[in-house]
mmCIF file of C-alpha atoms in Angstrom:
data_model
loop_
_atom_site.group_PDB
_atom_site.id
_atom_site.type_symbol
_atom_site.label_atom_id
_atom_site.label_comp_id
_atom_site.label_asym_id
_atom_site.label_seq_id
_atom_site.Cartn_x
_atom_site.Cartn_y
_atom_site.Cartn_z
ATOM 1 C CA MET V 11 139.695 111.190 163.610
ATOM 2 C CA SER V 12 136.704 109.407 162.152
ATOM 3 C CA LYS V 13 133.172 109.765 163.444
ATOM 4 C CA LYS V 14 131.593 107.073 165.571
ATOM 5 C CA LEU V 15 128.847 105.133 163.821
ATOM 6 C CA SER V 16 126.307 106.597 166.246
ATOM 7 C CA GLU V 17 127.310 110.119 165.137
ATOM 8 C CA MET V 18 126.871 109.473 161.406
ATOM 9 C CA THR V 19 123.843 110.477 159.383
ATOM 10 C CA LEU V 20 121.909 107.793 157.535
ATOM 11 C CA GLU V 21 123.421 109.029 154.270
ATOM 12 C CA GLU V 22 126.945 108.736 155.684
ATOM 13 C CA LEU V 23 126.201 105.204 156.894
ATOM 14 C CA TRP V 24 124.850 104.220 153.474
ATOM 15 C CA GLN V 25 128.027 105.538 151.838
ATOM 16 C CA LEU V 26 130.226 103.623 154.287
ATOM 17 C CA PHE V 27 128.119 100.455 154.016
ATOM 18 C CA PRO V 28 126.893 100.192 150.423
ATOM 19 C CA ILE V 29 124.806 97.328 149.160
ATOM 20 C CA PHE V 30 127.154 94.739 147.736
ATOM 21 C CA LEU V 31 126.068 91.418 146.232
ATOM 22 C CA THR V 32 128.224 88.385 145.648
ATOM 23 C CA GLU V 33 127.785 84.841 144.421
ATOM 24 C CA HIS V 34 126.533 82.347 146.985
ATOM 25 C CA LYS V 35 129.295 81.107 149.301
ATOM 26 C CA PRO V 36 129.013 77.663 150.930
ATOM 27 C CA TYR V 37 130.858 78.939 154.021
ATOM 28 C CA TRP V 38 127.942 81.244 154.901
ATOM 29 C CA THR V 39 126.325 78.258 156.609
ATOM 30 C CA ASP V 40 129.487 77.827 158.702
ATOM 31 C CA TRP V 41 129.414 81.513 159.647
ATOM 32 C CA TYR V 42 125.779 81.105 160.712
ATOM 33 C CA ASN V 43 126.549 77.989 162.776
ATOM 34 C CA ASP V 44 129.583 79.612 164.437
ATOM 35 C CA GLU V 45 127.585 82.711 165.369
ATOM 36 C CA VAL V 46 124.682 80.648 166.724
ATOM 37 C CA ASN V 47 127.117 78.680 168.861
ATOM 38 C CA GLN V 48 128.332 81.975 170.331
ATOM 39 C CA LEU V 49 124.756 83.137 170.853
ATOM 40 C CA LYS V 50 123.915 79.892 172.645
ATOM 41 C CA SER V 51 126.597 80.715 175.202
ATOM 42 C CA ILE V 52 124.843 83.976 176.185
ATOM 43 C CA LEU V 53 121.122 83.377 175.527
ATOM 44 C CA PRO V 54 118.673 81.005 177.257
ATOM 45 C CA SER V 55 118.811 77.370 176.170
ATOM 46 C CA ASP V 56 115.234 77.443 174.799
ATOM 47 C CA THR V 57 116.071 80.198 172.297
ATOM 48 C CA VAL V 58 115.297 79.212 168.696
ATOM 49 C CA TYR V 59 117.509 80.301 165.775
ATOM 50 C CA HIS V 60 116.996 80.257 162.004
ATOM 51 C CA HIS V 61 119.328 81.190 159.145
ATOM 52 C CA VAL V 62 117.226 83.479 156.944
ATOM 53 C CA GLY V 63 117.810 86.005 154.202
ATOM 54 C CA SER V 64 119.461 85.393 150.870
ATOM 55 C CA THR V 65 122.590 83.798 152.354
ATOM 56 C CA ALA V 66 120.255 80.965 153.437
ATOM 57 C CA VAL V 67 118.983 80.418 149.882
ATOM 58 C CA LYS V 68 120.913 77.988 147.722
ATOM 59 C CA ASP V 69 122.770 79.310 144.702
ATOM 60 C CA ILE V 70 121.640 82.933 144.564
ATOM 61 C CA TRP V 71 123.659 86.098 144.867
ATOM 62 C CA ALA V 72 123.351 87.874 148.209
ATOM 63 C CA LYS V 73 124.739 90.599 150.384
ATOM 64 C CA PRO V 74 127.444 88.799 152.402
ATOM 65 C CA ILE V 75 125.538 89.478 155.606
ATOM 66 C CA ILE V 76 124.257 86.558 157.663
ATOM 67 C CA ASP V 77 120.685 87.108 158.838
ATOM 68 C CA ILE V 78 119.702 85.212 161.959
ATOM 69 C CA LEU V 79 116.100 85.064 163.084
ATOM 70 C CA ILE V 80 115.789 84.611 166.843
ATOM 71 C CA VAL V 81 112.317 83.439 167.827
ATOM 72 C CA VAL V 82 111.076 84.216 171.325
ATOM 73 C CA LYS V 83 107.854 83.451 173.191
ATOM 74 C CA SER V 84 107.011 86.812 174.789
ATOM 75 C CA THR V 85 107.652 90.531 174.594
ATOM 76 C CA ARG V 86 109.506 90.234 177.925
ATOM 77 C CA GLN V 87 111.847 87.615 176.402
ATOM 78 C CA LEU V 88 112.252 89.838 173.328
ATOM 79 C CA LYS V 89 113.409 92.744 175.501
ATOM 80 C CA ASP V 90 115.663 90.552 177.662
ATOM 81 C CA THR V 91 117.240 88.981 174.572
ATOM 82 C CA ALA V 92 117.875 92.391 173.017
ATOM 83 C CA ASP V 93 119.407 93.679 176.254
ATOM 84 C CA THR V 94 121.720 90.654 176.517
ATOM 85 C CA LEU V 95 122.825 91.023 172.906
ATOM 86 C CA GLN V 96 123.571 94.727 173.404
ATOM 87 C CA GLU V 97 125.604 93.902 176.503
ATOM 88 C CA ASN V 98 127.611 91.532 174.297
ATOM 89 C CA GLY V 99 128.497 94.018 171.564
ATOM 90 C CA TYR V 100 125.558 93.886 169.155
ATOM 91 C CA ILE V 101 124.203 97.261 168.022
ATOM 92 C CA VAL V 102 120.475 97.978 167.826
ATOM 93 C CA MET V 103 119.428 98.986 164.300
ATOM 94 C CA SER V 104 115.711 99.275 165.043
ATOM 95 C CA ALA V 105 113.414 98.401 167.901
ATOM 96 C CA ASN V 106 109.801 98.466 168.946
ATOM 97 C CA ASP V 107 107.697 96.442 171.381
ATOM 98 C CA MET V 108 107.285 93.538 168.911
ATOM 99 C CA ARG V 109 110.576 93.417 166.966
ATOM 100 C CA VAL V 110 114.233 94.222 167.495
ATOM 101 C CA SER V 111 116.974 94.136 164.879
ATOM 102 C CA LEU V 112 120.641 94.254 165.837
ATOM 103 C CA ASN V 113 123.890 94.022 163.933
ATOM 104 C CA LYS V 114 127.509 93.062 164.388
ATOM 105 C CA GLY V 115 130.382 93.673 162.003
ATOM 106 C CA TYR V 116 129.947 97.352 161.202
ATOM 107 C CA THR V 117 132.978 99.497 162.006
ATOM 108 C CA GLU V 118 133.967 103.128 161.478
ATOM 109 C CA LYS V 119 136.199 101.855 158.634
ATOM 110 C CA GLY V 120 133.435 99.838 156.916
ATOM 111 C CA PHE V 121 132.356 96.215 157.033
ATOM 112 C CA ALA V 122 134.259 93.687 159.134
ATOM 113 C CA GLU V 123 135.078 90.332 157.520
ATOM 114 C CA LYS V 124 131.893 88.817 158.977
ATOM 115 C CA VAL V 125 128.679 90.785 159.298
ATOM 116 C CA PHE V 126 125.517 89.647 161.059
ATOM 117 C CA HIS V 127 121.973 90.966 161.327
ATOM 118 C CA LEU V 128 119.944 89.499 164.186
ATOM 119 C CA HIS V 129 116.164 89.778 164.016
ATOM 120 C CA ILE V 130 114.327 89.050 167.249
ATOM 121 C CA ARG V 131 110.701 88.114 166.600
ATOM 122 C CA LEU V 132 107.757 86.571 168.373
ATOM 123 C CA GLU V 133 106.619 83.070 167.365
ATOM 124 C CA ASN V 134 103.791 84.404 165.172
ATOM 125 C CA ASP V 135 106.091 86.746 163.225
ATOM 126 C CA ILE V 136 108.328 84.441 161.186
ATOM 127 C CA ASP V 137 107.654 85.427 157.574
ATOM 128 C CA GLU V 138 111.382 85.244 156.790
ATOM 129 C CA ILE V 139 111.256 81.461 157.299
ATOM 130 C CA TYR V 140 108.329 81.050 154.918
ATOM 131 C CA PHE V 141 110.081 83.126 152.243
ATOM 132 C CA ARG V 142 113.418 81.304 152.655
ATOM 133 C CA ASP V 143 111.770 77.891 152.467
ATOM 134 C CA TYR V 144 109.716 78.862 149.431
ATOM 135 C CA LEU V 145 112.800 80.041 147.535
ATOM 136 C CA ASN V 146 114.745 76.920 148.486
ATOM 137 C CA THR V 147 111.976 74.651 147.193
ATOM 138 C CA HIS V 148 111.309 76.765 144.068
ATOM 139 C CA PRO V 149 114.700 77.470 142.454
ATOM 140 C CA ASP V 150 113.037 79.167 139.469
ATOM 141 C CA ILE V 151 111.471 81.770 141.785
ATOM 142 C CA ALA V 152 114.776 82.095 143.668
ATOM 143 C CA LYS V 153 116.466 82.942 140.355
ATOM 144 C CA GLU V 154 113.755 85.534 139.616
ATOM 145 C CA TYR V 155 114.466 87.072 143.013
ATOM 146 C CA GLU V 156 118.196 87.052 142.282
ATOM 147 C CA LYS V 157 117.664 88.804 138.923
ATOM 148 C CA MET V 158 115.572 91.487 140.578
ATOM 149 C CA LYS V 159 118.197 92.014 143.302
ATOM 150 C CA LEU V 160 120.995 92.276 140.723
ATOM 151 C CA ARG V 161 118.944 94.818 138.755
ATOM 152 C CA LEU V 162 118.229 96.908 141.873
ATOM 153 C CA TRP V 163 121.747 96.668 143.304
ATOM 154 C CA LYS V 164 123.434 99.587 141.538
ATOM 155 C CA GLU V 165 120.292 101.726 141.456
ATOM 156 C CA TYR V 166 120.017 101.581 145.253
ATOM 157 C CA GLU V 167 123.623 100.849 146.205
ATOM 158 C CA HIS V 168 123.619 103.669 148.741
ATOM 159 C CA ASN V 169 119.991 103.497 149.895
ATOM 160 C CA ARG V 170 119.148 100.316 151.800
ATOM 161 C CA ASP V 171 115.599 101.398 152.587
ATOM 162 C CA ALA V 172 114.747 101.976 148.916
ATOM 163 C CA TYR V 173 116.410 98.663 147.971
ATOM 164 C CA THR V 174 114.314 96.811 150.542
ATOM 165 C CA ASP V 175 111.138 98.667 149.536
ATOM 166 C CA ALA V 176 111.705 97.827 145.856
ATOM 167 C CA LYS V 177 111.737 94.103 146.736
ATOM 168 C CA ALA V 178 108.771 94.243 149.130
ATOM 169 C CA ASP V 179 105.955 93.256 146.760
ATOM 170 C CA PHE V 180 107.898 90.231 145.466
ATOM 171 C CA VAL V 181 108.763 89.110 149.001
ATOM 172 C CA LYS V 182 105.162 89.545 150.173
ATOM 173 C CA GLU V 183 103.730 87.670 147.185
ATOM 174 C CA TYR V 184 105.870 84.571 147.717
ATOM 175 C CA THR V 185 105.698 84.697 151.492
ATOM 176 C CA ASP V 186 101.904 84.698 151.247
ATOM 177 C CA LEU V 187 102.022 81.797 148.780
ATOM 178 C CA ALA V 188 104.229 79.841 151.156
ATOM 179 C CA LYS V 189 101.978 80.511 154.137
ATOM 180 C CA ASN V 190 98.906 79.351 152.223
ATOM 181 C CA GLN V 191 100.346 76.066 150.956
#
């Protein structure tokens, strides 16, 4: 009998769900659109969605996980949105009063075919959009980002936090550039 995800340590989760990068897949946009259509059936009609993360950047390698930024207008709407998503099978990864991240596609046997990370943010907290747009309009910088990710992949294959931290300065630098253009 395998453990439930909620019973696993962080180290066990990282072993079960290693970082894995793959070449860009055109169908990632379809996965995003299909998931948003499902979300539209359960969330208010004024909810705003954005495809973010590396799967939203043309022609770079990425973890095959679709990141969806859900932009809300208030902390009340943030909480209500998170509650609705949990009621519909999404699992909270992290939460505070200003941000909630949820996932879908993680099982006790590993990744499902389609994996999603949903990031609920307030309207003034949309750095992921700036970074995505900057990489899509600067393919040379996108390729630099890809090279860094490929270099970090095996070093941090079983430590998502360290992998994310190792990319943080690069992400901040180009997000700030994008915001100041």
